[in-house]
Coordinates of C-alpha atoms and ligand atoms in Angstrom, one line a residue:
X176 CA 20.2 4.9 2.6
X177 CA 22.0 1.2 3.0
X178 CA 25.6 1.0 4.1
X179 CA 26.7 1.3 0.4
X180 CA 24.9 5.2 0.3
X181 CA 22.3 4.3 -2.2
X182 CA 18.4 4.3 -1.6
X183 CA 17.5 0.3 -1.0
X184 CA 15.7 -0.2 -4.5
X185 CA 11.9 -2.2 -3.1
X186 CA 11.0 -4.4 -5.7
X187 CA 7.0 -5.7 -6.4
X188 CA 6.5 -8.9 -7.5
X189 CA 2.9 -9.3 -8.0
X190 CA 0.9 -12.3 -9.3
X191 CA -2.0 -15.4 -8.2
X192 CA 0.0 -17.4 -6.9
X193 CA -2.4 -20.0 -7.3
X194 CA -0.1 -22.0 -5.9
X195 CA 3.7 -21.0 -6.0
X196 CA 5.3 -23.2 -9.0
X197 CA 9.5 -23.2 -8.8
X198 CA 9.4 -21.0 -11.9
X199 CA 8.1 -18.0 -9.3
X200 CA 10.4 -19.6 -7.0
X201 CA 13.6 -19.2 -9.8
X202 CA 12.6 -15.5 -10.5
X203 CA 12.3 -14.8 -6.6
X204 CA 15.8 -15.9 -6.1
X205 CA 16.8 -13.7 -9.1
X206 CA 15.2 -10.7 -8.1
X207 CA 16.2 -11.0 -4.5
X208 CA 19.8 -11.2 -5.5
X209 CA 19.3 -7.9 -7.2
X210 CA 16.8 -6.2 -5.2
X211 CA 17.5 -5.1 -2.0
X212 CA 14.2 -5.6 -1.1
X213 CA 11.6 -7.8 -2.8
X214 CA 7.7 -7.7 -1.6
X215 CA 5.7 -10.8 -3.4
X216 CA 2.1 -9.4 -3.8
X217 CA -0.4 -11.8 -3.6
X218 CA -3.8 -10.9 -5.7
X219 CA -6.5 -11.5 -3.6
X220 CA -9.6 -11.1 -5.8
X221 CA -9.0 -12.7 -9.3
X222 CA -11.3 -13.0 -11.9
X223 CA -10.3 -16.5 -12.0
X224 CA -11.7 -18.8 -9.3
X225 CA -8.5 -19.8 -7.6
X226 CA -7.9 -23.3 -6.2
X227 CA -6.5 -22.0 -3.1
X228 CA -7.4 -19.2 -0.9
X229 CA -5.3 -16.1 -0.6
X230 CA -4.2 -17.4 3.2
X231 CA -3.1 -20.5 1.8
X232 CA -1.3 -19.1 -1.5
X233 CA 0.6 -16.9 1.2
X234 CA 1.0 -19.5 3.9
X235 CA 3.1 -22.0 0.9
X236 CA 4.7 -18.5 0.0
X237 CA 6.2 -17.9 3.2
X238 CA 7.1 -21.8 4.0
X239 CA 9.1 -21.8 0.3
X240 CA 10.9 -18.1 0.9
X241 CA 11.4 -18.6 4.4
X242 CA 15.5 -18.3 3.8
X243 CA 15.7 -15.3 2.0
X244 CA 15.8 -12.6 4.1
X245 CA 15.0 -9.8 2.1
X246 CA 11.9 -11.2 0.6
X247 CA 8.7 -10.2 2.1
X248 CA 5.0 -11.8 1.0
X249 CA 1.8 -9.8 1.2
X250 CA -1.7 -10.0 -0.2
X251 CA -3.1 -6.8 -2.3
X252 CA -6.6 -5.5 -3.2
X253 CA -7.2 -2.9 -5.5
X254 CA -4.3 -1.2 -7.8
X255 CA -0.8 -2.8 -8.0
X256 CA 0.4 0.5 -8.2
X257 CA -1.4 1.8 -5.0
X258 CA 0.3 -1.5 -3.4
X259 CA 3.5 -0.5 -5.0
X260 CA 3.2 3.1 -3.5
X261 CA 2.8 2.2 -0.1
X262 CA 5.4 -0.4 0.2
X263 CA 7.7 2.2 -0.8
X264 CA 8.8 0.2 -4.7
X265 CA 9.9 1.6 -7.4
X266 CA 10.2 -1.3 -9.1
X267 CA 7.2 -4.1 -10.2
X268 CA 9.0 -7.2 -11.4
X269 CA 7.2 -9.5 -13.5
X270 CA 8.6 -12.8 -15.6
X271 CA 8.4 -13.2 -19.4
X272 CA 8.6 -17.0 -20.1
X273 CA 7.7 -17.1 -24.0
X274 CA 6.8 -14.7 -26.8
X275 CA 3.6 -15.6 -25.9
X276 CA 3.5 -13.6 -22.3
X277 CA 4.8 -10.7 -24.1
X278 CA 1.6 -9.1 -25.5
X279 CA -0.4 -9.1 -22.0
X280 CA 3.0 -8.1 -19.8
X281 CA 3.4 -5.3 -22.2
X282 CA 0.0 -3.8 -21.9
X283 CA 0.1 -4.6 -17.8
X284 CA 3.5 -2.6 -17.7
X285 CA 2.4 0.5 -20.0
X286 CA -0.8 0.9 -18.3
X287 CA 1.0 1.1 -14.8
X288 CA 3.2 3.1 -16.3
X289 CA 0.3 5.4 -17.4
X290 CA -1.0 5.4 -13.8
X291 CA 2.5 5.9 -12.4
X292 CA 5.3 7.1 -14.3
X293 CA 7.8 6.9 -11.2
X294 CA 7.5 2.9 -11.3
X295 CA 9.7 1.0 -13.7
X296 CA 8.6 -2.2 -14.9
X297 CA 11.3 -4.8 -14.6
X298 CA 11.3 -7.6 -16.6
X299 CA 13.4 -11.3 -15.8
X300 CA 13.6 -14.7 -18.0
X301 CA 13.1 -17.3 -15.5
X302 CA 15.4 -20.4 -15.9
X303 CA 15.2 -22.6 -19.2
X304 CA 13.8 -25.3 -17.1
X305 CA 10.7 -23.3 -16.1
X306 CA 9.8 -21.9 -19.3
X307 CA 6.7 -24.2 -20.0
X308 CA 5.6 -24.3 -16.7
X309 CA 2.5 -22.4 -15.0
X310 CA 0.1 -22.5 -12.3
X311 CA -2.8 -23.4 -14.4
X312 CA -0.9 -26.4 -16.2
X313 CA 0.1 -27.4 -12.5
X314 CA -3.5 -27.4 -11.4
X315 CA -4.6 -29.0 -14.5
X316 CA -2.3 -31.3 -14.0
X317 CA -2.9 -32.4 -10.4
X318 CA -6.5 -32.7 -11.1
X319 CA -6.1 -35.5 -13.9
X320 CA -3.5 -37.1 -11.7
X321 CA -0.2 -36.5 -13.5
X322 CA 3.2 -35.9 -11.7
X323 CA 3.6 -32.6 -10.6
X324 CA 7.1 -33.0 -8.9
X325 CA 9.8 -31.1 -9.8
X326 CA 7.3 -28.4 -11.2
X327 CA 6.1 -27.3 -7.5
X328 CA 8.4 -27.2 -4.3
X329 CA 7.4 -30.3 -1.8
X330 CA 4.7 -28.5 0.6
X331 CA 2.8 -27.3 -2.8
X332 CA 2.7 -30.8 -3.7
X333 CA 1.2 -32.0 -1.2
X334 CA -1.6 -29.3 -0.7
X335 CA -2.3 -30.0 -4.3
X336 CA -2.8 -33.9 -3.4
X337 CA -4.9 -32.9 -0.7
X338 CA -6.9 -30.3 -2.8
X339 CA -7.6 -33.1 -5.8
X340 CA -8.2 -36.4 -3.6
Ligands
PNS117 O1 0.0 -13.3 -12.7 P1 -0.9 -13.0 -12.8 O2 -1.8 -14.0 -12.2 O3 -1.1 -13.1 -14.3 O4 -0.9 -11.8 -12.0 C1 -1.8 -10.8 -12.8 C2 -2.0 -9.4 -12.0 C3 -2.2 -9.9 -10.3 C4 -0.4 -9.0 -11.4 C5 -2.7 -8.3 -12.3 O5 -4.0 -8.9 -12.5 C6 -2.7 -6.9 -11.3 O6 -1.8 -6.6 -11.4 N1 -3.6 -6.6 -11.0 C7 -3.8 -5.5 -10.1 C8 -5.2 -4.8 -10.9 C9 -4.3 -3.8 -11.4 O7 -4.1 -3.1 -10.9 N2 -4.6 -3.3 -13.3 C10 -4.2 -2.3 -13.5 C11 -2.8 -2.8 -14.2 S1 -3.1 -3.7 -15.9

């Protein structure tokens, strides 16, 4: 129990984070404000071939979330709801940028609810500055020598540069 007498609400924020962008950080900041604890769950096994191995994705996330004491970073394999249960999570947090995100997010949320009805998916909107931002586009920009400043934290900018140079 928390000092206010309610059971602490643990939210799980899952994703590939390949790499973490300022849009993800915006959502982490919003999530950390309203949930007692936020666990950022980094998917280890991606169908898509990641640019950064999971340990680097975690390192970058740890560095950029250092100041938030109620934010933890962890990797996961297998079913997200199993990870959520193991961490005492009652909420899955996902960001929705545009209508185009909605269908995929709806399917995922409904499937997760079917497997584990006790866990609720909560959607939040990132700041409008980040509504067009994705890890995929950031990687494409970096590969083609475009500017990624302002789209990702400085540590990610450096790592992106060293990957593509
Ligand atoms: O932000 P992303 O990269 O689209 O993240 C997708 C992710 C990792 C959250 C999603 O693929 C996932 O939850 N994978 C775990 C497997 C799982 O639980 N599947 C059943 C729910 S559809």
